[in-house]
Tab-separated table of C-alpha atoms and ligand atoms in Angstrom:
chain	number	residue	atom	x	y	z
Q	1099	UNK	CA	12.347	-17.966	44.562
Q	1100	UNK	CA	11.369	-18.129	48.338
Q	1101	UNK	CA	8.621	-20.255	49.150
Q	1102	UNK	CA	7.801	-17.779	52.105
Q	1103	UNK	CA	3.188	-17.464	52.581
Q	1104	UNK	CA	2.906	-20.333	50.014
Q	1105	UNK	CA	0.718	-23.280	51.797
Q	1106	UNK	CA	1.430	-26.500	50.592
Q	1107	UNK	CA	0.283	-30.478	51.653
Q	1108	UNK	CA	2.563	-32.672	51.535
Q	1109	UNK	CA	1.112	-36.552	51.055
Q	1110	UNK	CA	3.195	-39.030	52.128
Q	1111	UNK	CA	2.638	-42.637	50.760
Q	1112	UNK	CA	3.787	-45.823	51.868
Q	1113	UNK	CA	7.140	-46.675	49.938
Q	1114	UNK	CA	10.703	-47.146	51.564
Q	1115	UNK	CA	11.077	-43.438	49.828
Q	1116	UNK	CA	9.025	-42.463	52.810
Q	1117	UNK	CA	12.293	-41.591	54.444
Q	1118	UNK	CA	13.471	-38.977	52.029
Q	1119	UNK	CA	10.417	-36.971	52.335
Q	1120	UNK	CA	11.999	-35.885	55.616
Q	1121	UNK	CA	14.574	-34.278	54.197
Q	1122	UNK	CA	12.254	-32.828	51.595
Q	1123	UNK	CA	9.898	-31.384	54.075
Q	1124	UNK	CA	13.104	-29.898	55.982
Q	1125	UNK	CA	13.985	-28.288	52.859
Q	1126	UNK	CA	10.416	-26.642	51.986
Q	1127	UNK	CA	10.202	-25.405	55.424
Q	1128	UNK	CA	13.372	-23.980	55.400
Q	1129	UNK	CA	12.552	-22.157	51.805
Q	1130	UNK	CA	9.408	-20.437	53.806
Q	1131	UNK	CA	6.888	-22.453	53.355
Q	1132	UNK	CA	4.132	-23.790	55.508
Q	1133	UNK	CA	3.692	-27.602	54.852
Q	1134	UNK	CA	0.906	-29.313	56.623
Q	1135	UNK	CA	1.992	-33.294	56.142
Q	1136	UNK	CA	-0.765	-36.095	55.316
Q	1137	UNK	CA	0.748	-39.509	56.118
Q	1138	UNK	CA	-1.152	-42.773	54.320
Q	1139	UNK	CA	-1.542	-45.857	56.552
Q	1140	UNK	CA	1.234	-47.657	55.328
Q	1141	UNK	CA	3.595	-44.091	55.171
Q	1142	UNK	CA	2.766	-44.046	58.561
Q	1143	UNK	CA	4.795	-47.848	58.951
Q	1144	UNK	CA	7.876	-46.812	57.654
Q	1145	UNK	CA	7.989	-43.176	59.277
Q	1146	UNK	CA	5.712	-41.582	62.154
Q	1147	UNK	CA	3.850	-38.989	62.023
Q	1148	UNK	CA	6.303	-37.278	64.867
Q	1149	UNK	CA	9.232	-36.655	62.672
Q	1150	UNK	CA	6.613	-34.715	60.311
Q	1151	UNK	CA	5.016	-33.623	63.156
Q	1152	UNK	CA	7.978	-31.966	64.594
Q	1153	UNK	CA	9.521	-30.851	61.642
Q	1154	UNK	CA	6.721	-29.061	60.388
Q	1155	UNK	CA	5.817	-27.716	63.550
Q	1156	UNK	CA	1.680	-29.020	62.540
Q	1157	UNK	CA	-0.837	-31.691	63.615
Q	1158	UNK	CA	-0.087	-34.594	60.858
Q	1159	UNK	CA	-3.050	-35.981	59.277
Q	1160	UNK	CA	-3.659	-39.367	58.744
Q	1161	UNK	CA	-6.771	-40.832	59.017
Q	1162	UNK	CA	-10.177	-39.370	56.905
Q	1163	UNK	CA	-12.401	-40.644	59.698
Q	1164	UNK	CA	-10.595	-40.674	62.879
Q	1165	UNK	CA	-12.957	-39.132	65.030
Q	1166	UNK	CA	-10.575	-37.234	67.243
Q	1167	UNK	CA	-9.602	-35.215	64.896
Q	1168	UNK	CA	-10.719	-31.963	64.407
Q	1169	UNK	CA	-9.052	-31.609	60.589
Q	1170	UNK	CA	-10.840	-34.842	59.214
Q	1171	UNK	CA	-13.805	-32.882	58.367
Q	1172	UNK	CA	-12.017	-30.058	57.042
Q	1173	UNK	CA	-9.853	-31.541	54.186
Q	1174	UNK	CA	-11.840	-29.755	51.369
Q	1175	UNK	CA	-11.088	-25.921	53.235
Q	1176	UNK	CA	-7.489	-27.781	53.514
Q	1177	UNK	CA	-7.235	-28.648	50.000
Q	1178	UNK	CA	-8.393	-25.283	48.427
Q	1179	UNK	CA	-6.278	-22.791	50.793
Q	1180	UNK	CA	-3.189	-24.780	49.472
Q	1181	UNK	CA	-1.081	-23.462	46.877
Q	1182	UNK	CA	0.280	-26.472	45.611
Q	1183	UNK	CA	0.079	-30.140	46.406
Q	1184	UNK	CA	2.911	-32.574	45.955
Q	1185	UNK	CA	2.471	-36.646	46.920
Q	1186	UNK	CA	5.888	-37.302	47.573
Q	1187	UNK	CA	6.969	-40.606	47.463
Q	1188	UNK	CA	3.939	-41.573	45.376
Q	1189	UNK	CA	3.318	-45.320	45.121
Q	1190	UNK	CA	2.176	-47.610	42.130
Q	1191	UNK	CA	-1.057	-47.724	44.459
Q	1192	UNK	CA	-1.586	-44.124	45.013
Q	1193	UNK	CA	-1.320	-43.398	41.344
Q	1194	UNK	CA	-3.701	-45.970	40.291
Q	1195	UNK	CA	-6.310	-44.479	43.187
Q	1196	UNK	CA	-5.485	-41.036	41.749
Q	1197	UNK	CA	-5.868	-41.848	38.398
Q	1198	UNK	CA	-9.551	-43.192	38.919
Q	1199	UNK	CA	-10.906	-40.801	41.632
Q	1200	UNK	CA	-10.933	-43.516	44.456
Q	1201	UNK	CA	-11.339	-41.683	47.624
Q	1202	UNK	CA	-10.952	-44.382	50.430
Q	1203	UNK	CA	-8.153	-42.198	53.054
Q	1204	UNK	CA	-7.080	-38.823	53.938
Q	1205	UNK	CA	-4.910	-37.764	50.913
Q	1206	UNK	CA	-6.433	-39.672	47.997
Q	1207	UNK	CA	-10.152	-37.582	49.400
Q	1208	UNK	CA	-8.010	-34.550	49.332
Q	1209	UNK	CA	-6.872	-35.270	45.748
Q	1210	UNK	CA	-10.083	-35.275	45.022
Q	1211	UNK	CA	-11.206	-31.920	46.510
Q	1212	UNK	CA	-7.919	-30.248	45.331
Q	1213	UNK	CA	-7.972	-26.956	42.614
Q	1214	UNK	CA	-4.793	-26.125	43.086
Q	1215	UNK	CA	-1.611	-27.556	41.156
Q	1216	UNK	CA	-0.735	-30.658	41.932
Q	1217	UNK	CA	2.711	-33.077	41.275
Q	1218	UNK	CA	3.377	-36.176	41.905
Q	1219	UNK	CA	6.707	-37.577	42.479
Q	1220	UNK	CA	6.611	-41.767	41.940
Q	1221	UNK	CA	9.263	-44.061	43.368
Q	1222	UNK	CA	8.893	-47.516	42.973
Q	1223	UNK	CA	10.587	-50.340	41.695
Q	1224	UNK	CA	11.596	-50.388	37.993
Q	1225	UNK	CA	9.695	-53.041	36.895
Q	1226	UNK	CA	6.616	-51.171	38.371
Q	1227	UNK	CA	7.445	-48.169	36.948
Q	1228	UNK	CA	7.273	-49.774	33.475
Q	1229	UNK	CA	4.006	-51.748	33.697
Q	1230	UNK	CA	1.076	-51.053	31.566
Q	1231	UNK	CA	-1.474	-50.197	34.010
Q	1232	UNK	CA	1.006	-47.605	35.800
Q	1233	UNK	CA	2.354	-46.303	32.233
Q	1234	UNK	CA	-1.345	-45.385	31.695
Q	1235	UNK	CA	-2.168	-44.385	35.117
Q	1236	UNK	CA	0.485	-41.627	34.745
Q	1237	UNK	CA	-1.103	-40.386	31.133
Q	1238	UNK	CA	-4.590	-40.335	32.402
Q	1239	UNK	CA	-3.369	-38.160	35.313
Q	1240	UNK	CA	-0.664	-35.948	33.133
Q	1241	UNK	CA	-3.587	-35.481	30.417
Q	1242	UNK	CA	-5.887	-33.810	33.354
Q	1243	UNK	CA	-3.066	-31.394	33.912
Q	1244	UNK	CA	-1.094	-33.519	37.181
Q	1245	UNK	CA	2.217	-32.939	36.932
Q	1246	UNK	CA	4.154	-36.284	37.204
Q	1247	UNK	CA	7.809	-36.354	37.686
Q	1248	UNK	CA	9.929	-38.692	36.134
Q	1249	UNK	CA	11.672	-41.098	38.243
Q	1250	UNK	CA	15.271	-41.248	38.506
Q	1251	UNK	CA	17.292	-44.347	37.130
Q	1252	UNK	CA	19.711	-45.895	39.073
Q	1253	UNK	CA	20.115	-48.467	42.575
Q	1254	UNK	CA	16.677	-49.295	43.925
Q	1255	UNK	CA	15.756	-50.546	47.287
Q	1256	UNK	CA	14.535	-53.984	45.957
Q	1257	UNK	CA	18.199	-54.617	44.927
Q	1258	UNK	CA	17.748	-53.997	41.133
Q	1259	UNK	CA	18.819	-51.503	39.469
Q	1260	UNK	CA	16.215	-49.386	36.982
Q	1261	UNK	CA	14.311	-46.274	36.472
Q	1262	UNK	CA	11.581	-45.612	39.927
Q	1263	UNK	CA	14.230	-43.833	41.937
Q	1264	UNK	CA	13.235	-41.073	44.126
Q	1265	UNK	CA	14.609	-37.556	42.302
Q	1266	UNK	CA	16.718	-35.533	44.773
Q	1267	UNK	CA	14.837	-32.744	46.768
Q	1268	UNK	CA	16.905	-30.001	44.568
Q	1269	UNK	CA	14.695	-30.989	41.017
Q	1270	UNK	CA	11.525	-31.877	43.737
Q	1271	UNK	CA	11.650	-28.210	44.734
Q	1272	UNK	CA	12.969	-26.746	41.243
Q	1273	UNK	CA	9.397	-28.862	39.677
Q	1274	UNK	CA	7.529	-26.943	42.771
Q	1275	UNK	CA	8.698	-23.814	42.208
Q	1276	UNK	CA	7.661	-24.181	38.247
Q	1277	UNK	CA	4.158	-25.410	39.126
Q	1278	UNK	CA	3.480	-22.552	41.364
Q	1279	UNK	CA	4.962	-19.483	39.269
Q	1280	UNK	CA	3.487	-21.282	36.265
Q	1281	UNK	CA	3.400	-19.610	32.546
Q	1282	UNK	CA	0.268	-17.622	31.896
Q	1283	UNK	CA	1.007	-16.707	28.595
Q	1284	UNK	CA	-2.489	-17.468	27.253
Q	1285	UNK	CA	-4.207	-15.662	29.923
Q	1286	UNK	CA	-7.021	-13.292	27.742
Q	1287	UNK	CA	-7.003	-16.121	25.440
Q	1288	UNK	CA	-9.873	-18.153	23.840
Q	1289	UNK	CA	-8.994	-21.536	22.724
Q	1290	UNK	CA	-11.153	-23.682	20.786
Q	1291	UNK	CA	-10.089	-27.618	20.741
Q	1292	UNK	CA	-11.638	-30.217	19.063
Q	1293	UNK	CA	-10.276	-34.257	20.547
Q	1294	UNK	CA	-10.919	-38.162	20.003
Q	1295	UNK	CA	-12.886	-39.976	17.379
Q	1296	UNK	CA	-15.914	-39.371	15.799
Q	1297	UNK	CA	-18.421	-41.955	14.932
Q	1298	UNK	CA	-20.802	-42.801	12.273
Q	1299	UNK	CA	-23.211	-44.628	12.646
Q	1300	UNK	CA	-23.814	-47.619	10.123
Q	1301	UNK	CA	-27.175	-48.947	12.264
Q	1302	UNK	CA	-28.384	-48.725	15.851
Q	1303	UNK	CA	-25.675	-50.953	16.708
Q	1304	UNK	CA	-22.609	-50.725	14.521
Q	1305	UNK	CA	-20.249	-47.547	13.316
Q	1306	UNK	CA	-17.510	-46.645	11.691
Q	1307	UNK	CA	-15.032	-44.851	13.901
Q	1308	UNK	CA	-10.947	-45.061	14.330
Q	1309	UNK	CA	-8.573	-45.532	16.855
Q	1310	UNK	CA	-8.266	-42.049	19.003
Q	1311	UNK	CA	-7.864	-42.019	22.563
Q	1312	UNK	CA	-8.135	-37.870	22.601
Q	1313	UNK	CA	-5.003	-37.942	24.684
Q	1314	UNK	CA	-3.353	-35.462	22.334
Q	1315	UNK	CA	-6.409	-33.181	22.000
Q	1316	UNK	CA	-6.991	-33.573	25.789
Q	1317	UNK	CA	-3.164	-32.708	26.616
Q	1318	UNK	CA	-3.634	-29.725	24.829
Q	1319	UNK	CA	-6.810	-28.708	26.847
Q	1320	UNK	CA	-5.152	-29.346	30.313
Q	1321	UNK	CA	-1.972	-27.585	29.270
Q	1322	UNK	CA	-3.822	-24.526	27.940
Q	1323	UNK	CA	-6.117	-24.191	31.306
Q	1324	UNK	CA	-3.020	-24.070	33.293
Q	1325	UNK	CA	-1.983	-21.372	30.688
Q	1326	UNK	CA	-4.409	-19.058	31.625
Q	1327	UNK	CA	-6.830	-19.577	28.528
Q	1328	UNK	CA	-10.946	-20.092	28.514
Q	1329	UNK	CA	-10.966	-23.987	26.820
Q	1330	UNK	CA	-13.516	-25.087	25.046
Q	1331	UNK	CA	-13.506	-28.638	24.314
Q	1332	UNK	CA	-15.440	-30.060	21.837
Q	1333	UNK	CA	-14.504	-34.035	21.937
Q	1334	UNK	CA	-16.076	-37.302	20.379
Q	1335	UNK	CA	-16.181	-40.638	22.552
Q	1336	UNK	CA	-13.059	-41.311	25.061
Q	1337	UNK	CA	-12.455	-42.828	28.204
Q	1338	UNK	CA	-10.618	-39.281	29.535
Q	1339	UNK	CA	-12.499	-37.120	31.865
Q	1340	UNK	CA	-12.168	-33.446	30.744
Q	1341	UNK	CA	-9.872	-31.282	32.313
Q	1342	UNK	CA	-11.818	-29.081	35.242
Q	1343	UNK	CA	-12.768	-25.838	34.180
Q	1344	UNK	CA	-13.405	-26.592	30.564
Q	1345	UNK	CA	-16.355	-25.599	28.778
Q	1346	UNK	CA	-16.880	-29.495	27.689
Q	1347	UNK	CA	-19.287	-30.284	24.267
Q	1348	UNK	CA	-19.278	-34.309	23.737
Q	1349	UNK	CA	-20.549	-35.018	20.298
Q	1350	UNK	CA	-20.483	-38.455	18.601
Q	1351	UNK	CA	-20.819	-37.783	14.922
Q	1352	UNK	CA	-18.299	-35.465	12.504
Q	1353	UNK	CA	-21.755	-33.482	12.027
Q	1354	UNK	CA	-22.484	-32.913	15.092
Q	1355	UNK	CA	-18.187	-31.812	15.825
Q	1356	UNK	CA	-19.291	-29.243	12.526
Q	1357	UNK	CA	-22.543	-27.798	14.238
Q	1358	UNK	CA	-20.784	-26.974	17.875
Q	1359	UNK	CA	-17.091	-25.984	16.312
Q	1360	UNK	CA	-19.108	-23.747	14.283
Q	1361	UNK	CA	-21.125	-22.196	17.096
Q	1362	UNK	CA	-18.209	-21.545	18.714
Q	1363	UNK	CA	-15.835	-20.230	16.770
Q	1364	UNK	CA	-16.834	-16.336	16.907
Q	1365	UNK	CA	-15.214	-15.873	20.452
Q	1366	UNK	CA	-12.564	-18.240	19.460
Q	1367	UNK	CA	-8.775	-16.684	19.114
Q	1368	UNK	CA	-7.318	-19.881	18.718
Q	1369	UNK	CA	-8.583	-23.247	17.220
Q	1370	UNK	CA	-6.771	-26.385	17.691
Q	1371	UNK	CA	-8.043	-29.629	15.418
Q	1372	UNK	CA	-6.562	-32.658	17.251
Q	1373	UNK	CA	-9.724	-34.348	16.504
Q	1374	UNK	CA	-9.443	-37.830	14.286
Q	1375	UNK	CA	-13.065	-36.847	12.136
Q	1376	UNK	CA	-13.625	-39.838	10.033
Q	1377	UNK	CA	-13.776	-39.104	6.620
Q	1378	UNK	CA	-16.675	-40.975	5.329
Q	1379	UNK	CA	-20.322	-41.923	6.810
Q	1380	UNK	CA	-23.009	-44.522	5.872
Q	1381	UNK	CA	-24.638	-42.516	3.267
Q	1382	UNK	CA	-28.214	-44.520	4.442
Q	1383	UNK	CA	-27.669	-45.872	7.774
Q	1384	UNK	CA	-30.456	-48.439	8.912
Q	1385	UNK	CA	-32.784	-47.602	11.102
Q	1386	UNK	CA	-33.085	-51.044	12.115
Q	1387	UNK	CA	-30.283	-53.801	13.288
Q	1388	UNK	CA	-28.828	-54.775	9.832
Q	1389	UNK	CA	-29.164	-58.702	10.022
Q	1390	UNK	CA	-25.835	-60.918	9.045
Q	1391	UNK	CA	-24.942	-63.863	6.857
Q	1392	UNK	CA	-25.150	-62.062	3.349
Q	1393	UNK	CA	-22.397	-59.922	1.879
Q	1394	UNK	CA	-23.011	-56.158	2.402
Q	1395	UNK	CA	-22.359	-53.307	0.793
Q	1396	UNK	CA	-22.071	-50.121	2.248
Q	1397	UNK	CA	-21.952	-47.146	0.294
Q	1398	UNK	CA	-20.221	-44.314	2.192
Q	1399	UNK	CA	-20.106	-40.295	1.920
Q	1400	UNK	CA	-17.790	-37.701	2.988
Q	1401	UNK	CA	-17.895	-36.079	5.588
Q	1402	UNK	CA	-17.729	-32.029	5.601
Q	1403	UNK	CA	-14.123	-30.996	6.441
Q	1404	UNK	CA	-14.679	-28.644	9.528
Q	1405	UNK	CA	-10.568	-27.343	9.500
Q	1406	UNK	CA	-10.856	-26.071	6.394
Q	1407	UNK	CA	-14.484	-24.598	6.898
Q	1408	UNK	CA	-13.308	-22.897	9.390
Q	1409	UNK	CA	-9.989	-21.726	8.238
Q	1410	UNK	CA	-12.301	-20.718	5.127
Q	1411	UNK	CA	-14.619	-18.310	7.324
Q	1412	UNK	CA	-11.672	-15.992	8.645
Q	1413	UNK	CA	-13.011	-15.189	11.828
Q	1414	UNK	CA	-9.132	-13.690	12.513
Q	1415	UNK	CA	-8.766	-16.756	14.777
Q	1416	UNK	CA	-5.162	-18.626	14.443
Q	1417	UNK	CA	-5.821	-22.287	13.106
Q	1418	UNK	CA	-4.105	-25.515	14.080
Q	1419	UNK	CA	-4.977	-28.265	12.200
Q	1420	UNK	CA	-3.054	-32.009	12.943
Q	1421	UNK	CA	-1.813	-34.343	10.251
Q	1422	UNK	CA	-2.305	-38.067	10.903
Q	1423	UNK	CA	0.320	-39.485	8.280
Q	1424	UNK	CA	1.956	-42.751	6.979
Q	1425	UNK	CA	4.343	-42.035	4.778
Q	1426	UNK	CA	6.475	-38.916	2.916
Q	1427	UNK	CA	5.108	-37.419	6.618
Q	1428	UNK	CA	6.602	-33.269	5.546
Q	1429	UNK	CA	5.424	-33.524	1.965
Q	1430	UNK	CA	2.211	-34.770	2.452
Q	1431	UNK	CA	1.640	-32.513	5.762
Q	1432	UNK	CA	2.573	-29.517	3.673
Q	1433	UNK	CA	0.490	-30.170	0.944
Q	1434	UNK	CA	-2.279	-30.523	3.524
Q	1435	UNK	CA	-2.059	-27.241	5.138
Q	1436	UNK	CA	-1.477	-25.333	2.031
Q	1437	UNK	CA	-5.414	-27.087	0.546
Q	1438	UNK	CA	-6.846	-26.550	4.339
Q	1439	UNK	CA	-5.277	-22.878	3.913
Q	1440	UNK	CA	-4.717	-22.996	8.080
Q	1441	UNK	CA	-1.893	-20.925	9.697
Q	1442	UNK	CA	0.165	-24.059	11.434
Q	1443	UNK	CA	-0.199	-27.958	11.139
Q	1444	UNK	CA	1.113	-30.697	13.515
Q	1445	UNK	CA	1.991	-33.388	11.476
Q	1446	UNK	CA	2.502	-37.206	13.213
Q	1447	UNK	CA	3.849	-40.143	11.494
Q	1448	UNK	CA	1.289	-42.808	12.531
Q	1449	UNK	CA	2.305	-45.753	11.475
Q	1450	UNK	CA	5.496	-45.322	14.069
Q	1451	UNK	CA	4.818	-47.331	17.275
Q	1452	UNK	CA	4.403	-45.722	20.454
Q	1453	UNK	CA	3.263	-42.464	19.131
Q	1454	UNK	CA	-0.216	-40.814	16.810
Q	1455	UNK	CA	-2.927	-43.021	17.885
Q	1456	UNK	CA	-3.736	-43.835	21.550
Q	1457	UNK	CA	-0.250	-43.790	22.584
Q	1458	UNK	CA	0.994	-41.920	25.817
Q	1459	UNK	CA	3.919	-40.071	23.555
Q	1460	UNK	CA	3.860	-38.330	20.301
Q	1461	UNK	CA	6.546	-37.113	17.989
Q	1462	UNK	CA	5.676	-34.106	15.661
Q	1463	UNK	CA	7.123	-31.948	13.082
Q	1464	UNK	CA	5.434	-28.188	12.934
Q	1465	UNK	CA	4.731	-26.736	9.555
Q	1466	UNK	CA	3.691	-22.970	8.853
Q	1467	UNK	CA	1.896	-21.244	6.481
Q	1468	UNK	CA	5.105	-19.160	6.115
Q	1469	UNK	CA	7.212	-22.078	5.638
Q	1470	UNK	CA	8.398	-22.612	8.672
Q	1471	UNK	CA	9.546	-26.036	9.706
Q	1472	UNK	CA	10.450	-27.357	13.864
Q	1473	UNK	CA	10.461	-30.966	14.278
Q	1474	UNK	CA	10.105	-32.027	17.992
Q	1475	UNK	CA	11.455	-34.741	19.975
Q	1476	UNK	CA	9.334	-37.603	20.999
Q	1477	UNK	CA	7.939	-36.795	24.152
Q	1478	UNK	CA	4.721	-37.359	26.490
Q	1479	UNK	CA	1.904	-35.601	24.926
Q	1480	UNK	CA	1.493	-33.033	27.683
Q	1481	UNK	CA	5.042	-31.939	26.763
Q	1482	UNK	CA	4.202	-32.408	23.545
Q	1483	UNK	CA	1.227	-30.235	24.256
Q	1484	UNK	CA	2.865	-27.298	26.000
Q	1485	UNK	CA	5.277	-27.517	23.188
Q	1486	UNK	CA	2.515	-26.754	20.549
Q	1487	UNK	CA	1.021	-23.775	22.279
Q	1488	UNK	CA	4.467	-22.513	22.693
Q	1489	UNK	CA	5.320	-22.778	18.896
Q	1490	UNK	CA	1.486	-21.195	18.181
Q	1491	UNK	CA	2.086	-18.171	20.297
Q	1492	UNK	CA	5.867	-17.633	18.443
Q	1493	UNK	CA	4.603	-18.159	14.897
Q	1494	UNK	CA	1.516	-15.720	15.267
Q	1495	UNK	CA	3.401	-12.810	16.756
Q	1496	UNK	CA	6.139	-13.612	13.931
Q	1497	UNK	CA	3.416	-13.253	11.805
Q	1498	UNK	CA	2.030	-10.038	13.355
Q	1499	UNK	CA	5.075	-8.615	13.255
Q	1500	UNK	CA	5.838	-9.108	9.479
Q	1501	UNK	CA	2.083	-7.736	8.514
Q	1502	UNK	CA	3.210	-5.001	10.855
Q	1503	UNK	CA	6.653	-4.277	8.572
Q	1504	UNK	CA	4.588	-4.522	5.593
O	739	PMT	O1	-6.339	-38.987	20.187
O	739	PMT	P1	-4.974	-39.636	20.363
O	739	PMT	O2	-5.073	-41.125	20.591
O	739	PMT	O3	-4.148	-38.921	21.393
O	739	PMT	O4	-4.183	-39.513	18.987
O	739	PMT	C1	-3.782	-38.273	18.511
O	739	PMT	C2	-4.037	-38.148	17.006
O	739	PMT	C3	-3.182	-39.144	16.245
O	739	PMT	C4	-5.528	-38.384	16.703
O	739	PMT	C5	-3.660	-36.656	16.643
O	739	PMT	O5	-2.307	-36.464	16.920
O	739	PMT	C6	-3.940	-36.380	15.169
O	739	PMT	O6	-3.134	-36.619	14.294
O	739	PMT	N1	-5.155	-35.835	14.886
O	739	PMT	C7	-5.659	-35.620	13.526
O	739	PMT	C8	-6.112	-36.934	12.952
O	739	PMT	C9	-6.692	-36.747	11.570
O	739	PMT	O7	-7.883	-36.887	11.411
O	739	PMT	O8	-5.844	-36.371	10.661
O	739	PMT	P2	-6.203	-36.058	9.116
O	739	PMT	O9	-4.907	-35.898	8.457
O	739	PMT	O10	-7.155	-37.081	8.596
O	739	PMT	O11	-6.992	-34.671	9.200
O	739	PMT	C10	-6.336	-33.427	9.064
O	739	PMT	C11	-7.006	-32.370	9.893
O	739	PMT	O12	-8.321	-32.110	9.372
O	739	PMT	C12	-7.186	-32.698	11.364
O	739	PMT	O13	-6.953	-31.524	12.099
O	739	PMT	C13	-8.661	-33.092	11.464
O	739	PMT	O14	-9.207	-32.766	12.746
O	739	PMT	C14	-9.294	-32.258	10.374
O	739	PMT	N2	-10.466	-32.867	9.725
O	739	PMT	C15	-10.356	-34.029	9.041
O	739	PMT	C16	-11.455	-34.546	8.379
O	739	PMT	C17	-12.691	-33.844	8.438
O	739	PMT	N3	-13.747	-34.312	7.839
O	739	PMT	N4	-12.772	-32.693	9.128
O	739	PMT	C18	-11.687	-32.173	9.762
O	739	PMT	O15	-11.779	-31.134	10.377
């Protein structure tokens, strides 16, 4: 695919990587594209704005309030006429910015005002690449629908070897050209997605809750916007912002989840349960601050199970419900779609490290109502994600398709 009439930005952050977005630039503009280059301070250090400058044949932009230029005021016209934006290298820094919505230069303000796709390409030392606070950096952004390349493993700059290598331009460009012809197989569709927690409250003060980020139910939000479907996304208490251009419900208890799932389920043609609703309430909670230093007893009651009200009440919507397991994971998962009487069920083991609860990956296995089984790699959720709406489409035309042979 030519790249010829698509506009794209290309940020430019301060890593010794700097270099090879030369070459990347030299290879966009050669596919046809029109690549207007914004450099970072430090970018700037390791390669001028000239060799962008000349290369793309455009002003460079690098400062948000330089008052000379005549594009610092425009970088929210700049950011929406773009097709695509890439931040290639991206550095530790710039993802961390990114992640939290810090606007403090040029490209991160841009970030801010873009609505087109957007990927990321990190490079950075190996060590860096693996720390906690970028690990989670690159979830939040991948569960609001940024596409983050993985690094290459291999020599790095700092002498080590590890994974933080910039890719080659070929799979830079190959990621591009995905992002901007993307799937819009759920375009016409109306997807209904419940996320995180609930909680129940035991006084004004105190609940019972569990441990879900919403990542997965999140992932699946994000991944089914860029799809082409309406989201609605009905979510109890995380730390995530919602992906833009979701219809976003926050609730906090599972009755409140019922009330707006339930409201919108008529236009729904899809419903997707990655929501954790916690089984039991405080059948009286206190009104007032229950005081310490004696033993308690709290008598609980269950909660109404939304999935399999709403799988009862037909509305010719497909249903996904998820399975949070421990142990005989298919057995228990099957026996567990079959009661909720839903069409598919994504069933996690969660007692496995590093995946179910507030991790950054998941591994599931996919159960039908016809018996169908696919277990999936482990994976980051938003592959995860794209992975279950892909399996949803396949099983419900299957499905079509036998009531139509019938
Ligand atoms: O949020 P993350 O940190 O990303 O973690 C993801 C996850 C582990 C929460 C997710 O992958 C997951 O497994 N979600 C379902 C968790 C759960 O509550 O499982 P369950 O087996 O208890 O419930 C089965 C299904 O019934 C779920 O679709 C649940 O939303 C639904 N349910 C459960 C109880 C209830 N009262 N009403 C319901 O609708």
């Amino acid at each position: 695919m030519s790249l010829a009439g698509r506009e794209l930005i290309l940020g430019v952050t301060g890593s010794i990587a700097a270099y090879k977005a030369v070459y990347l630039l030299r290879e966009l503009t050669q596919l046809g594209a029109g690549v207007t280059v914004c450099l970072t301070e430090h970018a700037g250090e390791f390669v001028g704005p000239l060799t962008f400058r000349t290369l793309s044949g455009r002003p460079v932009l690098t400062d948000l309030f330089d008052p000379q230029s005549a594009d610092a005021v425009e970088h929210v016209a700049l950011a929406e006429r773009a097709h695509a934006v890439l931040v290639a290298p991206a550095t530790a820094n710039l993802l961390a910015k990114a992640a939290h919505g810090i606007a403090d230069d040029f490209l991160t303000t841009l970030l801010l005002a873009a609505r087109s796709p957007v990927l990321m390409v990190p490079a950075m030392d190996g060590g860096m690449w693996e720390h906690p606070a970028v690990v989670a950096n690159v979830a939040t952004l991948r569960a609001r629908g940024v596409t983050v390349l993985e690094p290459d493993a291999g020599a790095l700059a700092s002498g080590l070897s590890g994974k933080g290598r910039f890719p080659e331009p070929d799979a830079i460009v190959e990621a591009l050209r995905r992002l901007l012809a993307p799937v819009r197989d759920f375009a016409g569709e109306r997807l209904l997605i419940t996320a995180g927690p609930t909680r129940e409250p035991i006084d004004p003060v105190r609940y019972i809750s569990n441990r879900s980020s919403g990542k997965m139910g999140y992932g699946l939000a994000a991944a089914a916007l860029r799809r082409g479907a309406q989201v609605t996304l009905i979510a109890g208490p995380t730390q995530i912002t919602p992906p833009p251009g979701a219809v976003f419900v926050p609730v906090q208890t599972a009755e409140e989840m019922r009330e707006a799932v339930l409201q919108h389920l008529s236009s729904a043609t899809v419903v997707i349960k990655a929501a954790a609703v916690a089984d039991y309430r405080a059948k009286h909670p206190s009104a007032a601050k229950i005081k310490g230093k004696r033993d308690l007893t709290l008598e609980l009651t269950p909660n109404p199970d939304i999935l399999a009200e709403v799988a009862g009440r037909r509305t010719g919507a497909f249903v996904v419900g998820f399975a949070a397991e421990t142990h005989d994971v298919a057995a228990n998962a099957r026996a567990k779609l079959e009661a909720k009487g839903i069409d598919l069920l994504v069933a996690n083991d969660v007692s496995q490290r590093g995946i179910g609860f507030d991790a950054d990956e998941n591994e599931v296995l996919l159960l039908d109502r016809w018996g169908g089984t696919r277990a999936l790699p482990r994976m980051p959720k938003s592959a995860v994600a794209d992975a279950i709406l892909s399996h949803t489409l396949a099983v419900r035309a299957a499905a079509a398709t036998r009531k139509a042979v019938r």
